[in-house]
Amino acid sequence: MHQSFQRPTTRKIPFKKDRFQDEARFLRSWLERPLVIGAVTPSGKILARTMASYVDPRIPGPVVELGPGTGPVTDALIRRGVAQERLVLIEFNPEFCQLLKRRFPKATIIQGDAYDLKETLSGILKEPAAATVSSLPLFTKPMDQRLELLEAAQALMHPNAPFIQFTYAVVPPIPARSQSYKARASNRIWRNLPPARVWVYNKVNHP
Protein backbone atom coordinates (compact mmCIF):
# COMPACT_ATOMS: atom_id res chain seq x y z
CA MET A 1 0.00 0.00 0.00
CA HIS A 2 1.38 3.39 -0.91
CA GLN A 3 0.22 6.80 0.21
CA SER A 4 1.46 9.85 -1.62
CA PHE A 5 1.69 13.45 -0.47
CA GLN A 6 3.46 15.80 -2.86
CA ARG A 7 3.95 19.53 -3.19
CA PRO A 8 1.23 21.45 -5.07
CA THR A 9 1.93 22.32 -8.68
CA THR A 10 0.54 24.95 -11.01
CA ARG A 11 0.82 22.66 -14.03
CA LYS A 12 -2.49 22.32 -15.83
CA ILE A 13 -3.95 18.86 -16.26
CA PRO A 14 -3.32 18.14 -19.97
CA PHE A 15 -6.23 15.82 -20.68
CA LYS A 16 -6.73 16.91 -24.29
CA LYS A 17 -3.05 16.65 -25.07
CA ASP A 18 -2.64 13.33 -23.26
CA ARG A 19 -5.87 11.67 -24.40
CA PHE A 20 -4.13 9.63 -27.10
CA GLN A 21 -1.34 8.63 -24.71
CA ASP A 22 -3.91 7.64 -22.08
CA GLU A 23 -5.74 5.46 -24.56
CA ALA A 24 -2.46 3.82 -25.54
CA ARG A 25 -1.66 3.15 -21.87
CA PHE A 26 -5.10 1.64 -21.30
CA LEU A 27 -4.86 -0.57 -24.38
CA ARG A 28 -1.41 -1.81 -23.43
CA SER A 29 -2.49 -2.52 -19.84
CA TRP A 30 -5.67 -4.21 -21.02
CA LEU A 31 -3.74 -6.45 -23.40
CA GLU A 32 -1.42 -7.43 -20.55
CA ARG A 33 -4.13 -7.99 -17.91
CA PRO A 34 -7.66 -7.80 -19.36
CA LEU A 35 -9.42 -9.11 -16.24
CA VAL A 36 -7.75 -6.50 -14.04
CA ILE A 37 -8.07 -3.43 -16.26
CA GLY A 38 -11.50 -4.25 -17.70
CA ALA A 39 -11.62 -1.32 -20.12
CA VAL A 40 -9.77 -0.71 -23.37
CA THR A 41 -10.02 3.09 -23.17
CA PRO A 42 -10.47 5.62 -20.34
CA SER A 43 -13.96 6.80 -19.42
CA GLY A 44 -15.27 9.51 -21.76
CA LYS A 45 -15.93 13.01 -20.47
CA ILE A 46 -19.73 12.67 -20.53
CA LEU A 47 -19.58 9.40 -18.60
CA ALA A 48 -17.11 10.89 -16.13
CA ARG A 49 -19.32 13.95 -15.60
CA THR A 50 -22.36 11.73 -15.10
CA MET A 51 -20.58 9.71 -12.43
CA ALA A 52 -19.38 12.86 -10.67
CA SER A 53 -22.88 14.38 -10.76
CA TYR A 54 -24.04 11.87 -8.14
CA VAL A 55 -21.48 13.18 -5.62
CA ASP A 56 -22.61 16.10 -3.46
CA PRO A 57 -19.46 18.17 -2.76
CA ARG A 58 -21.21 19.87 0.19
CA ILE A 59 -21.25 16.62 2.20
CA PRO A 60 -18.08 16.45 4.32
CA GLY A 61 -15.60 13.61 4.31
CA PRO A 62 -13.25 11.97 1.83
CA VAL A 63 -14.38 10.78 -1.58
CA VAL A 64 -12.98 7.35 -2.44
CA GLU A 65 -12.38 6.45 -6.07
CA LEU A 66 -11.78 2.84 -7.06
CA GLY A 67 -9.84 2.12 -10.25
CA PRO A 68 -9.26 5.73 -11.36
CA GLY A 69 -6.94 4.66 -14.19
CA THR A 70 -5.54 7.80 -15.84
CA GLY A 71 -7.93 10.10 -13.97
CA PRO A 72 -10.86 11.24 -16.16
CA VAL A 73 -13.42 10.65 -13.39
CA THR A 74 -11.02 12.18 -10.86
CA ASP A 75 -10.87 15.32 -12.99
CA ALA A 76 -14.68 15.38 -13.24
CA LEU A 77 -14.98 15.12 -9.45
CA ILE A 78 -12.66 18.12 -9.02
CA ARG A 79 -14.66 20.10 -11.60
CA ARG A 80 -17.78 19.09 -9.66
CA GLY A 81 -16.38 20.94 -6.65
CA VAL A 82 -14.69 18.17 -4.65
CA ALA A 83 -11.40 19.51 -3.28
CA GLN A 84 -8.42 17.49 -4.50
CA GLU A 85 -7.25 17.02 -0.90
CA ARG A 86 -10.43 15.04 -0.17
CA LEU A 87 -9.79 12.45 -2.88
CA VAL A 88 -8.53 8.99 -1.96
CA LEU A 89 -7.63 7.10 -5.14
CA ILE A 90 -7.08 3.33 -5.07
CA GLU A 91 -5.37 2.04 -8.19
CA PHE A 92 -3.81 -1.40 -8.77
CA ASN A 93 -1.68 -0.48 -11.79
CA PRO A 94 1.68 1.06 -10.71
CA GLU A 95 2.10 2.99 -13.97
CA PHE A 96 -1.31 4.61 -13.53
CA CYS A 97 -0.40 5.43 -9.90
CA GLN A 98 2.67 7.37 -11.04
CA LEU A 99 0.56 9.25 -13.58
CA LEU A 100 -2.10 10.06 -10.96
CA LYS A 101 0.56 11.42 -8.60
CA ARG A 102 1.70 13.87 -11.27
CA ARG A 103 -1.81 14.94 -12.24
CA PHE A 104 -3.34 15.11 -8.76
CA PRO A 105 -0.49 15.91 -6.34
CA LYS A 106 -2.81 16.90 -3.49
CA ALA A 107 -4.83 13.67 -3.58
CA THR A 108 -4.01 10.53 -1.60
CA ILE A 109 -2.87 7.86 -4.05
CA ILE A 110 -2.88 4.25 -2.86
CA GLN A 111 -1.49 1.42 -4.93
CA GLY A 112 -3.51 -1.51 -3.68
CA ASP A 113 -6.43 -3.90 -4.02
CA ALA A 114 -9.76 -2.07 -4.27
CA TYR A 115 -11.60 -5.36 -3.69
CA ASP A 116 -10.09 -5.52 -0.18
CA LEU A 117 -11.17 -2.08 0.96
CA LYS A 118 -10.93 -2.65 4.70
CA GLU A 119 -7.28 -3.66 4.48
CA THR A 120 -6.32 -1.21 1.73
CA LEU A 121 -7.84 1.78 3.54
CA SER A 122 -6.70 0.72 7.02
CA GLY A 123 -5.51 3.84 8.85
CA ILE A 124 -6.23 6.12 5.87
CA LEU A 125 -9.77 7.40 6.45
CA LYS A 126 -10.09 9.63 9.49
CA GLU A 127 -13.85 10.11 9.07
CA PRO A 128 -16.69 8.45 7.12
CA ALA A 129 -16.47 8.88 3.35
CA ALA A 130 -18.95 11.08 1.48
CA ALA A 131 -19.07 8.80 -1.58
CA THR A 132 -17.39 5.89 -3.32
CA VAL A 133 -16.95 6.15 -7.09
CA SER A 134 -15.98 2.96 -8.88
CA SER A 135 -14.71 2.20 -12.37
CA LEU A 136 -13.78 -1.37 -11.48
CA PRO A 137 -14.64 -4.14 -13.96
CA LEU A 138 -17.13 -5.80 -11.61
CA PHE A 139 -18.33 -8.33 -14.17
CA THR A 140 -14.92 -10.02 -14.02
CA LYS A 141 -15.67 -10.94 -10.39
CA PRO A 142 -18.26 -13.38 -8.96
CA MET A 143 -21.44 -11.85 -7.55
CA ASP A 144 -20.49 -12.64 -3.95
CA GLN A 145 -17.35 -10.56 -4.31
CA ARG A 146 -19.27 -7.65 -5.87
CA LEU A 147 -21.73 -7.65 -2.97
CA GLU A 148 -18.87 -7.81 -0.47
CA LEU A 149 -17.28 -4.78 -2.13
CA LEU A 150 -20.53 -2.82 -1.87
CA GLU A 151 -20.95 -3.76 1.79
CA ALA A 152 -17.33 -2.87 2.58
CA ALA A 153 -17.69 0.53 0.88
CA GLN A 154 -20.94 1.27 2.70
CA ALA A 155 -19.32 0.40 6.03
CA LEU A 156 -16.73 3.13 5.40
CA MET A 157 -19.21 5.83 4.33
CA HIS A 158 -21.92 8.06 5.79
CA PRO A 159 -25.19 6.10 6.15
CA ASN A 160 -26.76 7.79 3.11
CA ALA A 161 -23.62 8.10 0.97
CA PRO A 162 -23.73 6.73 -2.61
CA PHE A 163 -21.74 3.90 -4.15
CA ILE A 164 -21.43 4.90 -7.81
CA GLN A 165 -20.51 2.36 -10.47
CA PHE A 166 -20.55 2.50 -14.25
CA THR A 167 -21.03 -0.42 -16.59
CA TYR A 168 -21.11 -1.10 -20.32
CA ALA A 169 -23.50 -4.00 -19.74
CA VAL A 170 -27.27 -3.87 -20.18
CA VAL A 171 -27.87 -5.48 -16.78
CA PRO A 172 -26.77 -3.87 -13.48
CA PRO A 173 -23.36 -4.95 -12.14
CA ILE A 174 -24.95 -5.49 -8.70
CA PRO A 175 -28.63 -6.55 -8.57
CA ALA A 176 -30.99 -3.59 -8.56
CA ARG A 177 -33.38 -5.09 -6.00
CA SER A 178 -32.37 -5.75 -2.41
CA GLN A 179 -33.68 -5.23 1.10
CA SER A 180 -30.32 -3.82 2.20
CA TYR A 181 -29.85 -1.10 -0.44
CA LYS A 182 -31.68 0.99 -3.04
CA ALA A 183 -30.46 1.22 -6.63
CA ARG A 184 -31.08 3.72 -9.43
CA ALA A 185 -29.60 4.12 -12.86
CA SER A 186 -28.76 6.94 -15.24
CA ASN A 187 -30.00 7.00 -18.80
CA ARG A 188 -27.78 5.08 -21.19
CA ILE A 189 -24.91 7.31 -22.28
CA TRP A 190 -24.85 6.62 -26.00
CA ARG A 191 -22.12 9.17 -26.73
CA ASN A 192 -19.65 7.17 -24.68
CA LEU A 193 -17.73 4.48 -26.57
CA PRO A 194 -18.87 1.90 -25.82
CA PRO A 195 -22.25 3.17 -24.51
CA ALA A 196 -22.45 3.02 -20.73
CA ARG A 197 -24.79 3.48 -17.80
CA VAL A 198 -24.16 4.66 -14.23
CA TRP A 199 -25.69 2.79 -11.30
CA VAL A 200 -26.00 4.35 -7.83
CA TYR A 201 -26.48 2.25 -4.69
CA ASN A 202 -27.56 3.68 -1.33
CA LYS A 203 -27.77 1.67 1.87
CA VAL A 204 -31.20 1.16 3.42
CA ASN A 205 -30.98 2.16 7.06
CA HIS A 206 -33.50 0.01 8.94
CA PRO A 207 -34.90 1.45 12.19
C-alpha atoms as an extended CHARMM CRD file, in Angstrom:
* protein
*
       207  EXT
         1         1  MET       CA              0.0000000000        0.0000000000        0.0000000000  PROA      1               0.0000000000
         2         2  HSD       CA              1.3800000000        3.3890000000       -0.9120000000  PROA      2               0.0000000000
         3         3  GLN       CA              0.2160000000        6.8010000000        0.2110000000  PROA      3               0.0000000000
         4         4  SER       CA              1.4600000000        9.8490000000       -1.6240000000  PROA      4               0.0000000000
         5         5  PHE       CA              1.6940000000       13.4480000000       -0.4710000000  PROA      5               0.0000000000
         6         6  GLN       CA              3.4620000000       15.7950000000       -2.8620000000  PROA      6               0.0000000000
         7         7  ARG       CA              3.9470000000       19.5250000000       -3.1910000000  PROA      7               0.0000000000
         8         8  PRO       CA              1.2320000000       21.4550000000       -5.0740000000  PROA      8               0.0000000000
         9         9  THR       CA              1.9300000000       22.3220000000       -8.6840000000  PROA      9               0.0000000000
        10        10  THR       CA              0.5380000000       24.9460000000      -11.0140000000  PROA      10              0.0000000000
        11        11  ARG       CA              0.8250000000       22.6620000000      -14.0300000000  PROA      11              0.0000000000
        12        12  LYS       CA             -2.4860000000       22.3220000000      -15.8280000000  PROA      12              0.0000000000
        13        13  ILE       CA             -3.9510000000       18.8630000000      -16.2620000000  PROA      13              0.0000000000
        14        14  PRO       CA             -3.3200000000       18.1420000000      -19.9690000000  PROA      14              0.0000000000
        15        15  PHE       CA             -6.2330000000       15.8190000000      -20.6790000000  PROA      15              0.0000000000
        16        16  LYS       CA             -6.7300000000       16.9100000000      -24.2920000000  PROA      16              0.0000000000
        17        17  LYS       CA             -3.0510000000       16.6460000000      -25.0730000000  PROA      17              0.0000000000
        18        18  ASP       CA             -2.6360000000       13.3280000000      -23.2640000000  PROA      18              0.0000000000
        19        19  ARG       CA             -5.8660000000       11.6700000000      -24.4030000000  PROA      19              0.0000000000
        20        20  PHE       CA             -4.1280000000        9.6280000000      -27.1010000000  PROA      20              0.0000000000
        21        21  GLN       CA             -1.3380000000        8.6290000000      -24.7120000000  PROA      21              0.0000000000
        22        22  ASP       CA             -3.9090000000        7.6440000000      -22.0800000000  PROA      22              0.0000000000
        23        23  GLU       CA             -5.7380000000        5.4580000000      -24.5590000000  PROA      23              0.0000000000
        24        24  ALA       CA             -2.4570000000        3.8220000000      -25.5390000000  PROA      24              0.0000000000
        25        25  ARG       CA             -1.6560000000        3.1520000000      -21.8660000000  PROA      25              0.0000000000
        26        26  PHE       CA             -5.0960000000        1.6450000000      -21.3040000000  PROA      26              0.0000000000
        27        27  LEU       CA             -4.8570000000       -0.5660000000      -24.3750000000  PROA      27              0.0000000000
        28        28  ARG       CA             -1.4090000000       -1.8100000000      -23.4290000000  PROA      28              0.0000000000
        29        29  SER       CA             -2.4870000000       -2.5170000000      -19.8380000000  PROA      29              0.0000000000
        30        30  TRP       CA             -5.6690000000       -4.2140000000      -21.0170000000  PROA      30              0.0000000000
        31        31  LEU       CA             -3.7370000000       -6.4520000000      -23.3970000000  PROA      31              0.0000000000
        32        32  GLU       CA             -1.4240000000       -7.4270000000      -20.5500000000  PROA      32              0.0000000000
        33        33  ARG       CA             -4.1270000000       -7.9850000000      -17.9080000000  PROA      33              0.0000000000
        34        34  PRO       CA             -7.6550000000       -7.8000000000      -19.3630000000  PROA      34              0.0000000000
        35        35  LEU       CA             -9.4170000000       -9.1140000000      -16.2420000000  PROA      35              0.0000000000
        36        36  VAL       CA             -7.7480000000       -6.5020000000      -14.0370000000  PROA      36              0.0000000000
        37        37  ILE       CA             -8.0700000000       -3.4310000000      -16.2610000000  PROA      37              0.0000000000
        38        38  GLY       CA            -11.5030000000       -4.2540000000      -17.6980000000  PROA      38              0.0000000000
        39        39  ALA       CA            -11.6160000000       -1.3200000000      -20.1230000000  PROA      39              0.0000000000
        40        40  VAL       CA             -9.7700000000       -0.7140000000      -23.3690000000  PROA      40              0.0000000000
        41        41  THR       CA            -10.0220000000        3.0930000000      -23.1680000000  PROA      41              0.0000000000
        42        42  PRO       CA            -10.4690000000        5.6200000000      -20.3410000000  PROA      42              0.0000000000
        43        43  SER       CA            -13.9560000000        6.8020000000      -19.4230000000  PROA      43              0.0000000000
        44        44  GLY       CA            -15.2670000000        9.5120000000      -21.7590000000  PROA      44              0.0000000000
        45        45  LYS       CA            -15.9340000000       13.0130000000      -20.4700000000  PROA      45              0.0000000000
        46        46  ILE       CA            -19.7280000000       12.6740000000      -20.5320000000  PROA      46              0.0000000000
        47        47  LEU       CA            -19.5820000000        9.3960000000      -18.6040000000  PROA      47              0.0000000000
        48        48  ALA       CA            -17.1080000000       10.8870000000      -16.1280000000  PROA      48              0.0000000000
        49        49  ARG       CA            -19.3220000000       13.9530000000      -15.6010000000  PROA      49              0.0000000000
        50        50  THR       CA            -22.3640000000       11.7340000000      -15.1030000000  PROA      50              0.0000000000
        51        51  MET       CA            -20.5820000000        9.7110000000      -12.4340000000  PROA      51              0.0000000000
        52        52  ALA       CA            -19.3820000000       12.8620000000      -10.6670000000  PROA      52              0.0000000000
        53        53  SER       CA            -22.8790000000       14.3800000000      -10.7620000000  PROA      53              0.0000000000
        54        54  TYR       CA            -24.0420000000       11.8690000000       -8.1380000000  PROA      54              0.0000000000
        55        55  VAL       CA            -21.4780000000       13.1770000000       -5.6240000000  PROA      55              0.0000000000
        56        56  ASP       CA            -22.6050000000       16.1030000000       -3.4570000000  PROA      56              0.0000000000
        57        57  PRO       CA            -19.4560000000       18.1710000000       -2.7580000000  PROA      57              0.0000000000
        58        58  ARG       CA            -21.2140000000       19.8650000000        0.1940000000  PROA      58              0.0000000000
        59        59  ILE       CA            -21.2520000000       16.6180000000        2.2000000000  PROA      59              0.0000000000
        60        60  PRO       CA            -18.0790000000       16.4490000000        4.3210000000  PROA      60              0.0000000000
        61        61  GLY       CA            -15.5980000000       13.6140000000        4.3120000000  PROA      61              0.0000000000
        62        62  PRO       CA            -13.2550000000       11.9740000000        1.8280000000  PROA      62              0.0000000000
        63        63  VAL       CA            -14.3780000000       10.7810000000       -1.5810000000  PROA      63              0.0000000000
        64        64  VAL       CA            -12.9840000000        7.3500000000       -2.4380000000  PROA      64              0.0000000000
        65        65  GLU       CA            -12.3800000000        6.4520000000       -6.0740000000  PROA      65              0.0000000000
        66        66  LEU       CA            -11.7750000000        2.8380000000       -7.0640000000  PROA      66              0.0000000000
        67        67  GLY       CA             -9.8430000000        2.1210000000      -10.2490000000  PROA      67              0.0000000000
        68        68  PRO       CA             -9.2610000000        5.7310000000      -11.3570000000  PROA      68              0.0000000000
        69        69  GLY       CA             -6.9430000000        4.6610000000      -14.1930000000  PROA      69              0.0000000000
        70        70  THR       CA             -5.5430000000        7.7960000000      -15.8360000000  PROA      70              0.0000000000
        71        71  GLY       CA             -7.9280000000       10.1030000000      -13.9700000000  PROA      71              0.0000000000
        72        72  PRO       CA            -10.8630000000       11.2390000000      -16.1630000000  PROA      72              0.0000000000
        73        73  VAL       CA            -13.4170000000       10.6450000000      -13.3870000000  PROA      73              0.0000000000
        74        74  THR       CA            -11.0200000000       12.1840000000      -10.8570000000  PROA      74              0.0000000000
        75        75  ASP       CA            -10.8700000000       15.3190000000      -12.9920000000  PROA      75              0.0000000000
        76        76  ALA       CA            -14.6770000000       15.3790000000      -13.2420000000  PROA      76              0.0000000000
        77        77  LEU       CA            -14.9760000000       15.1220000000       -9.4460000000  PROA      77              0.0000000000
        78        78  ILE       CA            -12.6620000000       18.1160000000       -9.0190000000  PROA      78              0.0000000000
        79        79  ARG       CA            -14.6570000000       20.0960000000      -11.5970000000  PROA      79              0.0000000000
        80        80  ARG       CA            -17.7770000000       19.0910000000       -9.6650000000  PROA      80              0.0000000000
        81        81  GLY       CA            -16.3760000000       20.9360000000       -6.6490000000  PROA      81              0.0000000000
        82        82  VAL       CA            -14.6910000000       18.1740000000       -4.6530000000  PROA      82              0.0000000000
        83        83  ALA       CA            -11.4020000000       19.5100000000       -3.2790000000  PROA      83              0.0000000000
        84        84  GLN       CA             -8.4230000000       17.4910000000       -4.5040000000  PROA      84              0.0000000000
        85        85  GLU       CA             -7.2520000000       17.0210000000       -0.9000000000  PROA      85              0.0000000000
        86        86  ARG       CA            -10.4340000000       15.0390000000       -0.1720000000  PROA      86              0.0000000000
        87        87  LEU       CA             -9.7860000000       12.4500000000       -2.8800000000  PROA      87              0.0000000000
        88        88  VAL       CA             -8.5300000000        8.9940000000       -1.9550000000  PROA      88              0.0000000000
        89        89  LEU       CA             -7.6260000000        7.1000000000       -5.1390000000  PROA      89              0.0000000000
        90        90  ILE       CA             -7.0850000000        3.3300000000       -5.0700000000  PROA      90              0.0000000000
        91        91  GLU       CA             -5.3680000000        2.0400000000       -8.1920000000  PROA      91              0.0000000000
        92        92  PHE       CA             -3.8150000000       -1.3980000000       -8.7750000000  PROA      92              0.0000000000
        93        93  ASN       CA             -1.6820000000       -0.4850000000      -11.7940000000  PROA      93              0.0000000000
        94        94  PRO       CA              1.6780000000        1.0610000000      -10.7070000000  PROA      94              0.0000000000
        95        95  GLU       CA              2.1020000000        2.9890000000      -13.9720000000  PROA      95              0.0000000000
        96        96  PHE       CA             -1.3120000000        4.6150000000      -13.5320000000  PROA      96              0.0000000000
        97        97  CYS       CA             -0.3970000000        5.4290000000       -9.9030000000  PROA      97              0.0000000000
        98        98  GLN       CA              2.6700000000        7.3660000000      -11.0360000000  PROA      98              0.0000000000
        99        99  LEU       CA              0.5620000000        9.2450000000      -13.5800000000  PROA      99              0.0000000000
       100       100  LEU       CA             -2.0950000000       10.0630000000      -10.9640000000  PROA      100             0.0000000000
       101       101  LYS       CA              0.5630000000       11.4230000000       -8.6010000000  PROA      101             0.0000000000
       102       102  ARG       CA              1.7040000000       13.8710000000      -11.2660000000  PROA      102             0.0000000000
       103       103  ARG       CA             -1.8140000000       14.9440000000      -12.2380000000  PROA      103             0.0000000000
       104       104  PHE       CA             -3.3420000000       15.1090000000       -8.7550000000  PROA      104             0.0000000000
       105       105  PRO       CA             -0.4850000000       15.9130000000       -6.3440000000  PROA      105             0.0000000000
       106       106  LYS       CA             -2.8100000000       16.9000000000       -3.4870000000  PROA      106             0.0000000000
       107       107  ALA       CA             -4.8290000000       13.6680000000       -3.5800000000  PROA      107             0.0000000000
       108       108  THR       CA             -4.0080000000       10.5290000000       -1.6000000000  PROA      108             0.0000000000
       109       109  ILE       CA             -2.8730000000        7.8550000000       -4.0520000000  PROA      109             0.0000000000
       110       110  ILE       CA             -2.8790000000        4.2450000000       -2.8600000000  PROA      110             0.0000000000
       111       111  GLN       CA             -1.4860000000        1.4190000000       -4.9280000000  PROA      111             0.0000000000
       112       112  GLY       CA             -3.5100000000       -1.5100000000       -3.6760000000  PROA      112             0.0000000000
       113       113  ASP       CA             -6.4250000000       -3.8950000000       -4.0160000000  PROA      113             0.0000000000
       114       114  ALA       CA             -9.7590000000       -2.0690000000       -4.2710000000  PROA      114             0.0000000000
       115       115  TYR       CA            -11.5970000000       -5.3610000000       -3.6940000000  PROA      115             0.0000000000
       116       116  ASP       CA            -10.0940000000       -5.5250000000       -0.1830000000  PROA      116             0.0000000000
       117       117  LEU       CA            -11.1690000000       -2.0750000000        0.9640000000  PROA      117             0.0000000000
       118       118  LYS       CA            -10.9340000000       -2.6530000000        4.7000000000  PROA      118             0.0000000000
       119       119  GLU       CA             -7.2790000000       -3.6640000000        4.4820000000  PROA      119             0.0000000000
       120       120  THR       CA             -6.3160000000       -1.2090000000        1.7280000000  PROA      120             0.0000000000
       121       121  LEU       CA             -7.8380000000        1.7770000000        3.5410000000  PROA      121             0.0000000000
       122       122  SER       CA             -6.6960000000        0.7180000000        7.0200000000  PROA      122             0.0000000000
       123       123  GLY       CA             -5.5090000000        3.8400000000        8.8510000000  PROA      123             0.0000000000
       124       124  ILE       CA             -6.2330000000        6.1160000000        5.8700000000  PROA      124             0.0000000000
       125       125  LEU       CA             -9.7710000000        7.4000000000        6.4500000000  PROA      125             0.0000000000
       126       126  LYS       CA            -10.0870000000        9.6340000000        9.4930000000  PROA      126             0.0000000000
       127       127  GLU       CA            -13.8490000000       10.1130000000        9.0670000000  PROA      127             0.0000000000
       128       128  PRO       CA            -16.6890000000        8.4520000000        7.1210000000  PROA      128             0.0000000000
       129       129  ALA       CA            -16.4700000000        8.8760000000        3.3530000000  PROA      129             0.0000000000
       130       130  ALA       CA            -18.9470000000       11.0820000000        1.4780000000  PROA      130             0.0000000000
       131       131  ALA       CA            -19.0710000000        8.7960000000       -1.5790000000  PROA      131             0.0000000000
       132       132  THR       CA            -17.3900000000        5.8860000000       -3.3230000000  PROA      132             0.0000000000
       133       133  VAL       CA            -16.9520000000        6.1530000000       -7.0920000000  PROA      133             0.0000000000
       134       134  SER       CA            -15.9800000000        2.9590000000       -8.8760000000  PROA      134             0.0000000000
       135       135  SER       CA            -14.7130000000        2.2020000000      -12.3710000000  PROA      135             0.0000000000
       136       136  LEU       CA            -13.7850000000       -1.3690000000      -11.4760000000  PROA      136             0.0000000000
       137       137  PRO       CA            -14.6420000000       -4.1360000000      -13.9590000000  PROA      137             0.0000000000
       138       138  LEU       CA            -17.1260000000       -5.8050000000      -11.6090000000  PROA      138             0.0000000000
       139       139  PHE       CA            -18.3310000000       -8.3340000000      -14.1670000000  PROA      139             0.0000000000
       140       140  THR       CA            -14.9230000000      -10.0250000000      -14.0170000000  PROA      140             0.0000000000
       141       141  LYS       CA            -15.6740000000      -10.9450000000      -10.3870000000  PROA      141             0.0000000000
       142       142  PRO       CA            -18.2570000000      -13.3780000000       -8.9580000000  PROA      142             0.0000000000
       143       143  MET       CA            -21.4380000000      -11.8530000000       -7.5490000000  PROA      143             0.0000000000
       144       144  ASP       CA            -20.4940000000      -12.6380000000       -3.9530000000  PROA      144             0.0000000000
       145       145  GLN       CA            -17.3480000000      -10.5590000000       -4.3120000000  PROA      145             0.0000000000
       146       146  ARG       CA            -19.2720000000       -7.6480000000       -5.8670000000  PROA      146             0.0000000000
       147       147  LEU       CA            -21.7350000000       -7.6500000000       -2.9660000000  PROA      147             0.0000000000
       148       148  GLU       CA            -18.8730000000       -7.8120000000       -0.4710000000  PROA      148             0.0000000000
       149       149  LEU       CA            -17.2820000000       -4.7750000000       -2.1280000000  PROA      149             0.0000000000
       150       150  LEU       CA            -20.5320000000       -2.8210000000       -1.8740000000  PROA      150             0.0000000000
       151       151  GLU       CA            -20.9500000000       -3.7560000000        1.7900000000  PROA      151             0.0000000000
       152       152  ALA       CA            -17.3260000000       -2.8670000000        2.5780000000  PROA      152             0.0000000000
       153       153  ALA       CA            -17.6880000000        0.5290000000        0.8820000000  PROA      153             0.0000000000
       154       154  GLN       CA            -20.9450000000        1.2710000000        2.7010000000  PROA      154             0.0000000000
       155       155  ALA       CA            -19.3240000000        0.3970000000        6.0330000000  PROA      155             0.0000000000
       156       156  LEU       CA            -16.7300000000        3.1330000000        5.4030000000  PROA      156             0.0000000000
       157       157  MET       CA            -19.2100000000        5.8340000000        4.3330000000  PROA      157             0.0000000000
       158       158  HSD       CA            -21.9220000000        8.0620000000        5.7870000000  PROA      158             0.0000000000
       159       159  PRO       CA            -25.1900000000        6.1010000000        6.1530000000  PROA      159             0.0000000000
       160       160  ASN       CA            -26.7570000000        7.7930000000        3.1060000000  PROA      160             0.0000000000
       161       161  ALA       CA            -23.6180000000        8.0960000000        0.9720000000  PROA      161             0.0000000000
       162       162  PRO       CA            -23.7330000000        6.7260000000       -2.6060000000  PROA      162             0.0000000000
       163       163  PHE       CA            -21.7380000000        3.9000000000       -4.1460000000  PROA      163             0.0000000000
       164       164  ILE       CA            -21.4260000000        4.9050000000       -7.8090000000  PROA      164             0.0000000000
       165       165  GLN       CA            -20.5100000000        2.3550000000      -10.4680000000  PROA      165             0.0000000000
       166       166  PHE       CA            -20.5460000000        2.5000000000      -14.2530000000  PROA      166             0.0000000000
       167       167  THR       CA            -21.0280000000       -0.4210000000      -16.5930000000  PROA      167             0.0000000000
       168       168  TYR       CA            -21.1060000000       -1.1000000000      -20.3190000000  PROA      168             0.0000000000
       169       169  ALA       CA            -23.5020000000       -4.0040000000      -19.7450000000  PROA      169             0.0000000000
       170       170  VAL       CA            -27.2720000000       -3.8700000000      -20.1850000000  PROA      170             0.0000000000
       171       171  VAL       CA            -27.8690000000       -5.4800000000      -16.7830000000  PROA      171             0.0000000000
       172       172  PRO       CA            -26.7680000000       -3.8740000000      -13.4800000000  PROA      172             0.0000000000
       173       173  PRO       CA            -23.3560000000       -4.9550000000      -12.1360000000  PROA      173             0.0000000000
       174       174  ILE       CA            -24.9480000000       -5.4880000000       -8.7010000000  PROA      174             0.0000000000
       175       175  PRO       CA            -28.6300000000       -6.5530000000       -8.5650000000  PROA      175             0.0000000000
       176       176  ALA       CA            -30.9930000000       -3.5910000000       -8.5610000000  PROA      176             0.0000000000
       177       177  ARG       CA            -33.3790000000       -5.0930000000       -6.0020000000  PROA      177             0.0000000000
       178       178  SER       CA            -32.3690000000       -5.7470000000       -2.4120000000  PROA      178             0.0000000000
       179       179  GLN       CA            -33.6800000000       -5.2300000000        1.0990000000  PROA      179             0.0000000000
       180       180  SER       CA            -30.3150000000       -3.8250000000        2.2030000000  PROA      180             0.0000000000
       181       181  TYR       CA            -29.8530000000       -1.1020000000       -0.4410000000  PROA      181             0.0000000000
       182       182  LYS       CA            -31.6800000000        0.9890000000       -3.0360000000  PROA      182             0.0000000000
       183       183  ALA       CA            -30.4620000000        1.2240000000       -6.6330000000  PROA      183             0.0000000000
       184       184  ARG       CA            -31.0840000000        3.7170000000       -9.4250000000  PROA      184             0.0000000000
       185       185  ALA       CA            -29.6030000000        4.1150000000      -12.8650000000  PROA      185             0.0000000000
       186       186  SER       CA            -28.7590000000        6.9410000000      -15.2420000000  PROA      186             0.0000000000
       187       187  ASN       CA            -30.0020000000        6.9980000000      -18.8030000000  PROA      187             0.0000000000
       188       188  ARG       CA            -27.7790000000        5.0780000000      -21.1930000000  PROA      188             0.0000000000
       189       189  ILE       CA            -24.9060000000        7.3080000000      -22.2790000000  PROA      189             0.0000000000
       190       190  TRP       CA            -24.8490000000        6.6230000000      -26.0000000000  PROA      190             0.0000000000
       191       191  ARG       CA            -22.1160000000        9.1670000000      -26.7330000000  PROA      191             0.0000000000
       192       192  ASN       CA            -19.6520000000        7.1690000000      -24.6840000000  PROA      192             0.0000000000
       193       193  LEU       CA            -17.7280000000        4.4800000000      -26.5750000000  PROA      193             0.0000000000
       194       194  PRO       CA            -18.8730000000        1.9010000000      -25.8240000000  PROA      194             0.0000000000
       195       195  PRO       CA            -22.2500000000        3.1700000000      -24.5100000000  PROA      195             0.0000000000
       196       196  ALA       CA            -22.4450000000        3.0220000000      -20.7290000000  PROA      196             0.0000000000
       197       197  ARG       CA            -24.7940000000        3.4810000000      -17.7980000000  PROA      197             0.0000000000
       198       198  VAL       CA            -24.1600000000        4.6570000000      -14.2340000000  PROA      198             0.0000000000
       199       199  TRP       CA            -25.6890000000        2.7880000000      -11.2970000000  PROA      199             0.0000000000
       200       200  VAL       CA            -25.9970000000        4.3490000000       -7.8330000000  PROA      200             0.0000000000
       201       201  TYR       CA            -26.4780000000        2.2490000000       -4.6890000000  PROA      201             0.0000000000
       202       202  ASN       CA            -27.5570000000        3.6790000000       -1.3260000000  PROA      202             0.0000000000
       203       203  LYS       CA            -27.7650000000        1.6730000000        1.8690000000  PROA      203             0.0000000000
       204       204  VAL       CA            -31.2010000000        1.1570000000        3.4250000000  PROA      204             0.0000000000
       205       205  ASN       CA            -30.9820000000        2.1560000000        7.0580000000  PROA      205             0.0000000000
       206       206  HSD       CA            -33.4990000000        0.0140000000        8.9430000000  PROA      206             0.0000000000
       207       207  PRO       CA            -34.9040000000        1.4460000000       12.1890000000  PROA      207             0.0000000000
